[in-house]
Coordinates of C-alpha atoms in Angstrom, one line a residue:
Chain A
M1 CA 78.3 93.5 83.6
A2 CA 80.8 90.8 84.7
V3 CA 82.7 91.9 87.7
T4 CA 85.9 90.0 88.4
A5 CA 87.2 90.3 91.9
G6 CA 90.9 90.8 92.2
A7 CA 93.4 91.8 94.9
G8 CA 90.6 92.6 97.3
D9 CA 89.8 95.8 95.4
P10 CA 86.2 97.0 95.8
S11 CA 85.9 97.5 92.1
A12 CA 88.9 95.5 90.8
N13 CA 87.9 95.8 87.1
Y14 CA 87.0 99.5 87.6
G15 CA 83.4 98.9 86.6
G16 CA 84.5 97.7 83.2
H17 CA 85.4 101.3 82.2
S18 CA 88.1 101.8 79.6
A19 CA 89.4 98.4 80.6
D20 CA 91.1 97.9 77.2
G21 CA 93.5 100.9 77.2
P22 CA 97.0 101.1 78.7
T23 CA 97.3 101.3 82.5
V24 CA 98.9 104.0 84.6
S25 CA 101.9 101.9 85.3
E26 CA 102.4 101.0 81.6
I27 CA 102.6 104.7 80.5
G28 CA 104.2 106.1 83.7
E29 CA 103.6 109.2 85.8
A30 CA 104.7 111.8 83.3
A31 CA 102.4 110.4 80.5
T32 CA 99.5 110.1 83.0
I33 CA 99.9 113.8 84.0
A34 CA 100.1 114.6 80.3
A35 CA 96.8 112.7 79.8
I36 CA 95.2 114.7 82.6
R37 CA 96.4 118.0 81.1
E38 CA 95.0 117.1 77.7
A39 CA 91.6 116.2 79.3
A40 CA 91.6 119.3 81.5
P41 CA 93.6 121.9 79.8
S42 CA 94.9 125.0 81.7
E43 CA 97.6 127.5 80.8
V44 CA 98.6 127.9 84.5
N45 CA 99.2 124.1 85.1
G46 CA 102.7 122.8 84.5
D47 CA 105.2 124.5 86.7
D48 CA 106.2 123.8 90.4
A49 CA 102.9 125.4 91.4
A50 CA 100.0 127.2 89.7
V51 CA 99.9 131.0 89.7
L52 CA 96.2 132.2 89.7
D53 CA 94.8 135.4 88.2
P54 CA 94.9 138.4 90.5
A55 CA 92.1 138.5 93.0
P56 CA 89.7 141.4 93.1
P57 CA 90.5 144.2 95.6
N58 CA 89.4 143.7 99.2
S59 CA 88.7 140.0 98.5
R60 CA 89.7 137.0 100.7
D61 CA 90.6 133.5 99.6
I62 CA 88.5 130.5 100.5
A63 CA 89.8 127.0 100.5
T64 CA 88.3 123.6 101.0
T65 CA 89.2 120.0 100.3
D66 CA 87.3 116.7 100.0
V67 CA 88.4 113.1 99.4
L68 CA 86.5 110.5 97.4
V69 CA 87.6 106.9 98.0
D70 CA 86.7 104.1 95.6
G71 CA 84.2 101.8 97.4
E72 CA 83.4 104.4 100.1
H73 CA 82.3 107.5 98.3
F74 CA 81.7 106.2 94.8
R75 CA 81.6 102.9 93.0
L76 CA 82.8 102.6 89.4
D77 CA 80.1 100.0 88.7
W78 CA 77.6 102.7 89.7
S79 CA 79.2 105.9 88.5
T80 CA 81.2 106.6 85.4
P81 CA 84.7 108.0 86.0
Y82 CA 83.4 111.3 84.4
E83 CA 80.7 111.4 87.0
V84 CA 83.3 110.9 89.8
G85 CA 85.0 114.0 88.5
V86 CA 81.7 115.9 88.5
K87 CA 80.9 114.8 92.0
A88 CA 84.4 115.8 93.4
V89 CA 84.1 119.3 92.0
S90 CA 80.4 119.8 93.0
Q91 CA 81.2 118.7 96.5
N92 CA 84.0 121.2 96.9
F93 CA 82.3 124.0 95.1
A94 CA 79.2 123.6 97.3
D95 CA 81.5 124.2 100.3
I96 CA 82.9 127.4 98.6
Q97 CA 79.3 128.5 97.8
A98 CA 78.2 127.8 101.3
M99 CA 80.6 130.5 102.5
G100 CA 79.1 133.0 100.1
G101 CA 82.0 132.8 97.7
R102 CA 82.7 131.7 94.1
P103 CA 85.3 129.1 93.1
T104 CA 88.4 130.2 91.3
A105 CA 90.6 127.1 91.0
V106 CA 90.6 123.4 91.5
L107 CA 93.5 120.9 92.2
M108 CA 93.3 117.1 92.1
S109 CA 95.5 114.6 93.8
L110 CA 95.0 111.2 92.3
S111 CA 96.1 108.0 94.1
A112 CA 95.8 105.3 91.5
P113 CA 96.4 101.6 91.5
A114 CA 99.2 100.6 89.0
D115 CA 96.6 98.7 86.9
L116 CA 94.2 101.6 86.6
P117 CA 93.4 102.2 82.9
V118 CA 94.6 105.7 81.9
G119 CA 91.3 106.3 80.2
I120 CA 89.6 106.3 83.6
V121 CA 92.0 109.0 84.8
S122 CA 91.3 111.1 81.6
D123 CA 87.6 110.7 82.2
I124 CA 87.8 111.9 85.8
A125 CA 89.8 114.9 84.6
R126 CA 87.2 115.6 81.9
G127 CA 84.4 115.5 84.5
I128 CA 86.3 117.9 86.7
S129 CA 87.1 120.3 83.8
A130 CA 83.5 120.3 82.5
T131 CA 82.0 120.9 85.9
A132 CA 84.3 123.7 86.8
A133 CA 84.0 125.4 83.3
P134 CA 80.7 127.3 84.0
W135 CA 82.5 129.2 86.8
G136 CA 85.5 130.0 84.5
V137 CA 87.5 127.6 86.7
E138 CA 90.2 125.3 85.5
L139 CA 92.1 122.3 86.9
V140 CA 95.3 124.2 87.7
G141 CA 97.4 121.6 89.4
G142 CA 97.6 118.2 91.0
D143 CA 99.7 115.1 91.7
V144 CA 99.5 111.5 90.6
V145 CA 100.8 108.7 92.8
T146 CA 100.5 104.9 93.0
S147 CA 98.4 103.4 95.7
R148 CA 96.4 100.3 96.4
Q149 CA 93.0 102.0 96.1
L150 CA 91.7 104.6 93.7
I151 CA 91.4 107.9 95.7
V152 CA 90.4 111.3 94.3
S153 CA 91.3 114.2 96.5
V154 CA 90.2 117.5 95.3
T155 CA 90.9 121.0 96.7
A156 CA 89.0 124.0 95.6
I157 CA 90.0 127.6 96.0
G158 CA 87.5 130.4 95.9
V159 CA 87.1 134.1 96.5
L160 CA 84.9 136.0 98.9
A161 CA 84.4 139.5 97.4
G162 CA 84.3 142.6 99.5
P163 CA 84.5 143.2 103.2
D164 CA 81.2 141.7 104.3
P165 CA 81.5 138.6 106.5
A166 CA 81.5 135.1 105.0
L167 CA 78.3 133.0 105.4
T168 CA 79.1 130.7 108.3
V169 CA 77.3 127.9 110.1
D170 CA 77.4 129.8 113.4
A171 CA 75.6 132.9 112.1
A172 CA 72.0 131.9 112.2
R173 CA 69.9 134.1 114.5
P174 CA 66.4 133.9 116.1
G175 CA 63.8 135.2 113.6
H176 CA 65.8 134.2 110.5
A177 CA 64.0 132.1 107.8
V178 CA 65.4 129.0 106.3
V179 CA 65.6 129.1 102.5
A180 CA 66.3 125.9 100.5
S181 CA 67.6 126.3 97.0
G182 CA 67.2 123.3 94.7
V183 CA 65.5 120.0 95.2
I184 CA 65.7 118.0 98.4
G185 CA 66.2 114.3 98.7
H186 CA 66.8 113.5 95.0
S187 CA 70.4 112.3 95.6
A188 CA 69.3 110.2 98.5
A189 CA 66.6 108.7 96.3
G190 CA 69.1 108.0 93.6
L191 CA 71.3 106.1 96.1
A192 CA 68.3 104.2 97.4
L193 CA 67.5 103.2 93.8
L194 CA 71.0 101.9 93.2
N195 CA 71.0 100.0 96.4
Y196 CA 67.5 98.5 95.6
Y197 CA 68.3 97.5 92.0
G198 CA 71.9 96.5 92.9
S199 CA 73.5 98.0 89.8
R200 CA 73.2 101.0 87.5
E201 CA 72.2 98.9 84.5
A202 CA 69.4 97.3 86.5
V203 CA 67.7 100.6 87.3
P204 CA 64.7 100.7 84.8
D205 CA 65.2 102.9 81.8
N206 CA 62.7 105.5 83.0
P207 CA 63.5 109.2 82.8
V208 CA 62.4 109.9 86.4
L209 CA 64.4 107.1 88.0
Q210 CA 67.4 107.8 85.7
D211 CA 67.4 111.4 86.6
L212 CA 67.4 110.6 90.4
V213 CA 70.3 108.2 89.9
S214 CA 72.2 110.9 88.0
R215 CA 71.5 113.4 90.8
H216 CA 73.3 111.0 93.1
C217 CA 76.2 110.0 90.8
A218 CA 76.8 113.5 89.3
P219 CA 75.3 116.2 91.5
R220 CA 75.4 119.6 89.8
L221 CA 75.3 123.1 91.3
I222 CA 73.6 126.3 90.2
V223 CA 76.3 128.9 89.5
G224 CA 76.3 132.0 91.6
R225 CA 74.1 130.7 94.4
G226 CA 76.6 131.4 97.2
S227 CA 77.5 135.0 96.2
V228 CA 73.8 135.8 95.4
G229 CA 72.7 134.6 98.8
R230 CA 75.4 136.7 100.5
A231 CA 74.5 139.8 98.4
A232 CA 70.9 139.3 99.3
G233 CA 71.7 139.5 103.0
M234 CA 71.9 135.9 104.1
S235 CA 74.1 135.4 107.2
A236 CA 74.4 131.6 107.4
M237 CA 74.6 128.9 104.8
T238 CA 75.4 125.3 104.5
D239 CA 75.4 122.7 101.8
N240 CA 73.1 119.8 102.1
S241 CA 75.4 116.9 101.2
D242 CA 75.1 115.1 104.5
G243 CA 71.3 115.3 104.5
L244 CA 68.9 118.1 105.5
I245 CA 68.5 117.2 109.1
R246 CA 72.1 116.5 109.8
D247 CA 73.4 119.7 108.0
L248 CA 70.7 121.9 109.7
T249 CA 71.5 120.3 113.0
T250 CA 75.1 121.5 112.6
V251 CA 73.9 125.0 111.9
A252 CA 71.5 124.9 114.9
R253 CA 74.2 123.7 117.3
R254 CA 76.9 126.0 116.1
S255 CA 74.6 129.0 116.0
E256 CA 72.9 128.0 119.3
V257 CA 69.5 128.4 117.9
I258 CA 66.5 126.1 117.3
I259 CA 65.3 125.6 113.8
D260 CA 61.6 125.0 113.1
L261 CA 61.1 123.2 109.8
D262 CA 57.9 123.6 107.9
G263 CA 56.7 120.0 107.3
A264 CA 54.5 121.0 104.4
A265 CA 57.4 122.6 102.6
L266 CA 59.3 119.3 102.9
T267 CA 56.6 117.1 101.5
P268 CA 58.4 114.8 99.0
D269 CA 57.7 115.8 95.4
A270 CA 56.2 113.6 92.7
Q271 CA 59.6 112.2 91.6
L272 CA 60.3 110.9 95.2
Y273 CA 56.9 109.3 95.5
Y274 CA 57.4 107.7 92.1
A275 CA 60.8 106.3 93.2
A276 CA 59.3 105.1 96.5
D277 CA 56.5 103.3 94.6
A278 CA 59.0 101.8 92.2
T279 CA 61.1 100.4 95.0
K280 CA 58.3 99.9 97.5
F281 CA 60.5 101.7 100.0
G282 CA 57.7 102.7 102.4
E283 CA 59.9 105.1 104.3
L284 CA 60.5 107.2 101.2
A285 CA 56.8 107.4 100.5
D286 CA 56.0 109.1 103.9
P287 CA 56.3 112.8 104.1
V288 CA 59.5 113.9 106.0
T289 CA 58.5 114.7 109.6
V290 CA 60.3 117.0 111.9
D291 CA 61.8 115.7 115.2
G292 CA 59.5 117.2 117.8
Q293 CA 62.3 117.4 120.3
R294 CA 64.4 119.7 118.2
P295 CA 62.4 122.2 116.1
L296 CA 64.7 124.6 114.4
Y297 CA 65.1 128.2 112.9
V298 CA 67.8 129.6 110.7
S299 CA 68.7 131.8 107.8
G300 CA 70.3 129.2 105.7
W301 CA 70.4 128.2 102.1
N302 CA 70.7 124.7 100.7
S303 CA 73.4 124.8 98.1
L304 CA 73.6 121.1 97.0
Chain B
M1 CA 111.2 96.7 116.8
A2 CA 108.9 93.8 116.1
V3 CA 106.9 94.4 112.9
T4 CA 103.8 92.2 112.5
A5 CA 102.5 91.9 109.0
G6 CA 98.8 92.2 108.6
A7 CA 96.2 92.8 105.9
G8 CA 98.9 93.2 103.4
D9 CA 99.6 96.7 104.6
P10 CA 103.2 97.9 104.0
S11 CA 103.4 99.0 107.6
A12 CA 100.6 97.1 109.3
N13 CA 101.5 98.1 112.8
Y14 CA 102.3 101.6 111.7
G15 CA 105.9 101.3 112.8
G16 CA 104.8 100.7 116.4
H17 CA 103.9 104.4 116.8
S18 CA 101.1 105.2 119.3
A19 CA 99.9 101.6 118.9
D20 CA 98.2 101.6 122.3
G21 CA 95.7 104.4 121.8
P22 CA 92.2 104.3 120.3
T23 CA 91.9 103.9 116.5
V24 CA 90.3 106.2 114.0
S25 CA 87.3 103.9 113.7
E26 CA 86.9 103.6 117.5
I27 CA 86.5 107.3 118.0
G28 CA 84.9 108.2 114.6
E29 CA 85.4 110.9 112.0
A30 CA 84.2 113.9 114.1
A31 CA 86.5 113.0 117.1
T32 CA 89.4 112.4 114.6
I33 CA 88.9 115.9 113.1
A34 CA 88.7 117.3 116.7
A35 CA 92.0 115.6 117.4
I36 CA 93.6 117.2 114.3
R37 CA 92.2 120.6 115.3
E38 CA 93.6 120.3 118.8
A39 CA 97.0 119.2 117.4
A40 CA 97.0 122.0 114.7
P41 CA 94.8 124.8 116.0
S42 CA 93.5 127.4 113.6
E43 CA 90.7 130.0 114.1
V44 CA 89.6 129.7 110.5
N45 CA 89.2 125.9 110.4
G46 CA 85.8 124.6 111.2
D47 CA 83.2 125.9 108.7
D48 CA 82.3 124.5 105.3
A49 CA 85.5 126.1 104.0
A50 CA 88.3 128.2 105.4
V51 CA 88.3 132.0 104.7
L52 CA 91.9 133.3 104.6
D53 CA 93.3 136.7 105.5
P54 CA 93.0 139.3 102.8
A55 CA 95.9 139.1 100.3
P56 CA 98.2 142.1 99.8
P57 CA 97.2 144.4 96.9
N58 CA 98.4 143.4 93.5
S59 CA 99.2 139.9 94.6
R60 CA 98.3 136.6 93.0
D61 CA 97.6 133.2 94.6
I62 CA 99.8 130.2 94.1
A63 CA 98.5 126.7 94.7
T64 CA 100.1 123.3 94.7
T65 CA 99.4 119.8 96.0
D66 CA 101.4 116.7 96.8
V67 CA 100.4 113.2 98.0
L68 CA 102.4 111.0 100.4
V69 CA 101.5 107.3 100.3
D70 CA 102.5 104.9 103.1
G71 CA 105.0 102.5 101.7
E72 CA 105.7 104.7 98.7
H73 CA 106.8 108.1 99.9
F74 CA 107.3 107.3 103.6
R75 CA 107.6 104.3 105.9
L76 CA 106.4 104.5 109.4
D77 CA 109.2 102.2 110.5
W78 CA 111.6 104.8 109.1
S79 CA 109.8 108.1 109.8
T80 CA 107.8 109.2 112.8
P81 CA 104.3 110.4 112.0
Y82 CA 105.5 113.9 113.0
E83 CA 108.2 113.7 110.4
V84 CA 105.6 112.7 107.8
G85 CA 103.8 115.9 108.5
V86 CA 107.0 117.9 108.3
K87 CA 107.8 116.3 104.9
A88 CA 104.4 116.9 103.5
V89 CA 104.5 120.6 104.3
S90 CA 108.2 121.1 103.2
Q91 CA 107.5 119.4 99.9
N92 CA 104.5 121.7 99.2
F93 CA 106.1 124.9 100.5
A94 CA 109.2 124.2 98.4
D95 CA 107.0 124.3 95.3
I96 CA 105.5 127.6 96.5
Q97 CA 109.0 129.0 97.1
A98 CA 110.1 127.8 93.7
M99 CA 107.6 130.1 92.1
G100 CA 109.1 133.0 94.1
G101 CA 106.2 133.1 96.6
R102 CA 105.5 132.6 100.2
P103 CA 102.9 130.1 101.6
T104 CA 99.8 131.4 103.3
A105 CA 97.7 128.3 104.1
V106 CA 97.8 124.5 104.2
L107 CA 95.1 121.9 103.9
M108 CA 95.3 118.2 104.6
S109 CA 93.2 115.3 103.2
L110 CA 93.9 112.2 105.3
S111 CA 92.9 108.8 104.0
A112 CA 93.3 106.5 107.0
P113 CA 92.8 102.8 107.6
A114 CA 90.1 102.2 110.2
D115 CA 92.7 100.6 112.6
L116 CA 95.1 103.6 112.5
P117 CA 95.7 104.9 116.0
V118 CA 94.5 108.4 116.4
G119 CA 97.8 109.3 118.0
I120 CA 99.4 108.9 114.6
V121 CA 96.9 111.3 113.1
S122 CA 97.6 113.9 115.8
D123 CA 101.3 113.5 115.3
I124 CA 101.1 114.1 111.6
A125 CA 99.0 117.2 112.3
R126 CA 101.5 118.4 114.8
G127 CA 104.3 118.0 112.3
I128 CA 102.3 120.0 109.8
S129 CA 101.5 122.7 112.2
A130 CA 105.0 123.1 113.6
T131 CA 106.6 123.2 110.1
A132 CA 104.1 125.8 108.8
A133 CA 104.4 128.0 111.9
P134 CA 107.6 129.9 110.9
W135 CA 105.7 131.2 107.9
G136 CA 102.8 132.3 110.0
V137 CA 100.8 129.5 108.3
E138 CA 98.1 127.3 109.8
L139 CA 96.4 124.1 108.9
V140 CA 93.1 125.7 107.8
G141 CA 91.1 122.8 106.6
G142 CA 91.0 119.2 105.5
D143 CA 89.1 116.0 105.3
V144 CA 89.4 112.6 106.9
V145 CA 88.2 109.4 105.2
T146 CA 88.6 105.7 105.6
S147 CA 90.8 103.8 103.1
R148 CA 92.9 100.7 103.0
Q149 CA 96.2 102.6 103.0
L150 CA 97.5 105.6 104.9
I151 CA 97.6 108.5 102.4
V152 CA 98.5 112.1 103.3
S153 CA 97.5 114.6 100.7
V154 CA 98.5 118.2 101.4
T155 CA 97.6 121.3 99.4
A156 CA 99.5 124.6 100.0
I157 CA 98.3 128.0 99.0
G158 CA 100.7 130.9 98.7
V159 CA 100.9 134.4 97.6
L160 CA 103.1 136.0 94.9
A161 CA 103.5 139.7 95.8
G162 CA 103.5 142.5 93.3
P163 CA 103.3 142.4 89.5
D164 CA 106.6 140.9 88.6
P165 CA 106.4 137.5 86.9
A166 CA 106.6 134.3 89.0
L167 CA 109.8 132.2 88.9
T168 CA 109.2 129.5 86.4
V169 CA 111.1 126.5 85.1
D170 CA 110.9 127.8 81.5
A171 CA 112.6 131.2 82.2
A172 CA 116.2 130.3 82.3
R173 CA 118.2 132.2 79.7
P174 CA 121.7 131.9 78.2
G175 CA 124.3 133.6 80.4
H176 CA 122.4 133.1 83.6
A177 CA 124.2 131.5 86.6
V178 CA 122.8 128.6 88.6
V179 CA 122.7 129.3 92.3
A180 CA 122.1 126.4 94.8
S181 CA 120.8 127.3 98.2
G182 CA 121.2 124.7 100.9
V183 CA 123.1 121.4 100.9
I184 CA 122.9 119.0 98.1
G185 CA 122.6 115.2 98.4
H186 CA 122.0 115.0 102.1
S187 CA 118.4 113.7 101.8
A188 CA 119.6 111.1 99.2
A189 CA 122.4 110.1 101.6
G190 CA 119.8 109.7 104.4
L191 CA 117.7 107.4 102.2
A192 CA 120.8 105.4 101.3
L193 CA 121.7 105.0 105.0
L194 CA 118.1 103.8 105.8
N195 CA 118.3 101.3 102.9
Y196 CA 121.8 100.1 103.9
Y197 CA 121.0 99.6 107.6
G198 CA 117.5 98.4 107.0
S199 CA 115.8 100.3 109.8
R200 CA 116.0 103.7 111.6
E201 CA 117.1 102.0 114.8
A202 CA 120.0 100.2 113.1
V203 CA 121.6 103.5 111.8
P204 CA 124.6 104.1 114.2
D205 CA 123.9 106.7 116.9
N206 CA 126.3 109.1 115.3
P207 CA 125.5 112.8 114.8
V208 CA 126.5 113.0 111.2
L209 CA 124.6 109.9 110.1
Q210 CA 121.5 110.8 112.3
D211 CA 121.5 114.3 110.7
L212 CA 121.5 112.9 107.2
V213 CA 118.6 110.5 108.0
S214 CA 116.7 113.4 109.5
R215 CA 117.3 115.4 106.4
H216 CA 115.6 112.6 104.5
C217 CA 112.7 111.9 106.8
A218 CA 112.0 115.5 107.8
P219 CA 113.4 118.0 105.2
R220 CA 113.2 121.6 106.4
L221 CA 113.2 124.7 104.4
I222 CA 114.7 128.1 104.9
V223 CA 111.9 130.7 105.3
G224 CA 111.8 133.5 102.7
R225 CA 114.1 131.8 100.1
G226 CA 111.6 132.0 97.2
S227 CA 110.6 135.6 97.7
V228 CA 114.2 136.7 98.4
G229 CA 115.4 135.0 95.1
R230 CA 112.6 136.7 93.2
A231 CA 113.4 140.1 94.7
A232 CA 117.1 139.6 93.9
G233 CA 116.3 139.2 90.2
M234 CA 116.1 135.5 89.7
S235 CA 113.9 134.5 86.7
A236 CA 113.8 130.7 87.1
M237 CA 113.7 128.5 90.1
T238 CA 113.0 124.9 90.9
D239 CA 113.1 122.7 94.1
N240 CA 115.5 119.9 94.2
S241 CA 113.3 117.1 95.6
D242 CA 113.7 114.8 92.5
G243 CA 117.5 115.1 92.5
L244 CA 119.7 117.9 91.1
I245 CA 120.2 116.4 87.6
R246 CA 116.6 115.5 87.1
D247 CA 115.2 118.9 88.3
L248 CA 117.8 120.9 86.4
T249 CA 117.0 118.8 83.3
T250 CA 113.4 119.9 83.6
V251 CA 114.6 123.5 83.7
A252 CA 116.9 123.0 80.7
R253 CA 114.3 121.3 78.6
R254 CA 111.4 123.7 79.4
S255 CA 113.7 126.8 79.0
E256 CA 115.4 125.3 75.9
V257 CA 118.9 126.1 77.3
I258 CA 121.8 123.9 78.2
I259 CA 123.1 124.1 81.7
D260 CA 126.8 123.7 82.4
L261 CA 127.3 122.5 86.0
D262 CA 130.6 123.2 87.8
G263 CA 131.8 119.8 88.9
A264 CA 134.1 121.3 91.6
A265 CA 131.1 123.1 93.2
L266 CA 129.3 119.8 93.4
T267 CA 132.1 117.9 95.1
P268 CA 130.4 115.9 98.0
D269 CA 131.0 117.5 101.3
A270 CA 132.5 115.9 104.4
Q271 CA 129.2 114.5 105.6
L272 CA 128.5 112.7 102.4
Y273 CA 132.0 111.2 102.3
Y274 CA 131.5 110.1 105.9
A275 CA 128.2 108.4 105.0
A276 CA 129.8 106.8 102.0
D277 CA 132.6 105.4 104.1
A278 CA 130.2 104.2 106.7
T279 CA 128.1 102.3 104.2
K280 CA 130.9 101.5 101.9
F281 CA 128.7 102.8 99.1
G282 CA 131.4 103.4 96.5
E283 CA 129.2 105.5 94.3
L284 CA 128.5 108.0 97.0
A285 CA 132.2 108.4 97.6
D286 CA 132.9 109.5 94.1
P287 CA 132.5 113.2 93.2
V288 CA 129.3 113.9 91.2
T289 CA 130.3 114.1 87.6
V290 CA 128.4 116.0 84.9
D291 CA 127.0 114.0 81.9
G292 CA 129.3 115.1 79.1
Q293 CA 126.4 114.7 76.6
R294 CA 124.2 117.3 78.4
P295 CA 126.2 120.2 79.9
L296 CA 123.8 122.8 81.2
Y297 CA 123.4 126.7 82.1
V298 CA 120.6 128.4 84.0
S299 CA 119.6 131.0 86.5
G300 CA 118.0 128.7 89.1
W301 CA 117.9 128.4 92.8
N302 CA 117.7 125.1 94.7
S303 CA 115.0 125.5 97.3
L304 CA 114.9 122.1 99.0

């Protein structure tokens, strides 16, 4: 892919995506919003603010927000715009799950350069809509503004059912066990592959490597994990988006406990060894070792 | 004030505000978030996501989001960072009010250039916190990322009490009256003054002119207006942030009604005439006239 630098933008031709269509400035704000609403339809979007369905009795709202900046949190020559939408939702919903809740609504604020093709905006919205759909969640509102850099800011609202406490990072207690749900290290391996090969296209067309890259560009969550963990008696939970050791360190510090990780349980799986061989990244091929200075214990649950 | 251009940023020295303190990149993300939490304290901020107080029975959530971009929606040589925080909250809360609801929580996503002084971030957070406080609302969450332009993205969550419908822009009916709450045109006059004098400092130190400028840089809302309007039997409401004619045109189109505005009721007040004289802006001095092609009727309520 030919990348033409322009105006100092980290991905000035937006990775070549939808580059032939009209731009945001050509069709204007109203038509851009119309394109988003067509790509991510919702009955409640379209007034001054969105009115959500009534919450179940005795429930509490949960809210979280995350920003993805072009060139910092994604690269349009590595990820498709659709995948950026997937990632934005997964990242926010993981935070809702990590409280023991389930998401109920998502909003997007899009800061877009004037020359951004509208097709990219529609694809981001489609990724958001498709990722939220398994939860019965819609893109209920947003804002579109002009800026010098593409920035996708997503807010998720969720609900915590019943009077039991939320799952918090400060609620791990001595004697609790750490439970990890989902695979560990696959997103990091995908990023390592992209860095090693330099572009998405250069990653060999091999199902294992392509899957790892996809885990990085478009992380997907298992529906229901947060609420199931809470119903099963978990007290603390965190997502694993910053990396296992960093996220568990937050839990350990905030809970004032030490966490002892089972090195055997963290042995990299076959896919990680395969990626390590492919890239000759020696450090990926070694089993993950626990820092002897800070062994840890916690009742957590890895939600991303 | 000496403004030094740099890196193509619309306000590269950030209007000279807090320019002596450490920058966001010098203290890092964690310390920047700590500075925000100190400036805008909230018990529920600090986990993966914020858990809000239980909503009243039979209530529904309302959600809205708005983005303010440096150089587009504010200028730090015109507004203080505190005022930017005020404006971000007022803009979002006006949308909550315009549905007939009251705000319950606010989240901020801050995209900040690495060289942004942390003092500016704290001042924005203070403006948010102080503006939300009269509603009993706190800054419950957020995100801080590095970008090439200062962008403040705020999401407000609110509650709509009871089973009655929300106030929507499509619910104006023939025979309804338009009610405007608050003054009209003061923010636009403040913007005209800033454009005319070229800088905040150059606006004469006169209480009328200073008040108009303040109405533009830091618009404030009357607490309770949305819920009072809904309780009083209003059916449609809109904020007036885009300008009276534009916002009422949205109501007229979406409700499929025509709105007949009373020209006498829209006669500019003494402050507007004063500003018009001061700047010799002839068009501000003329009474606002209604476009004869599109007379209008509606039961609305101007909330900003």
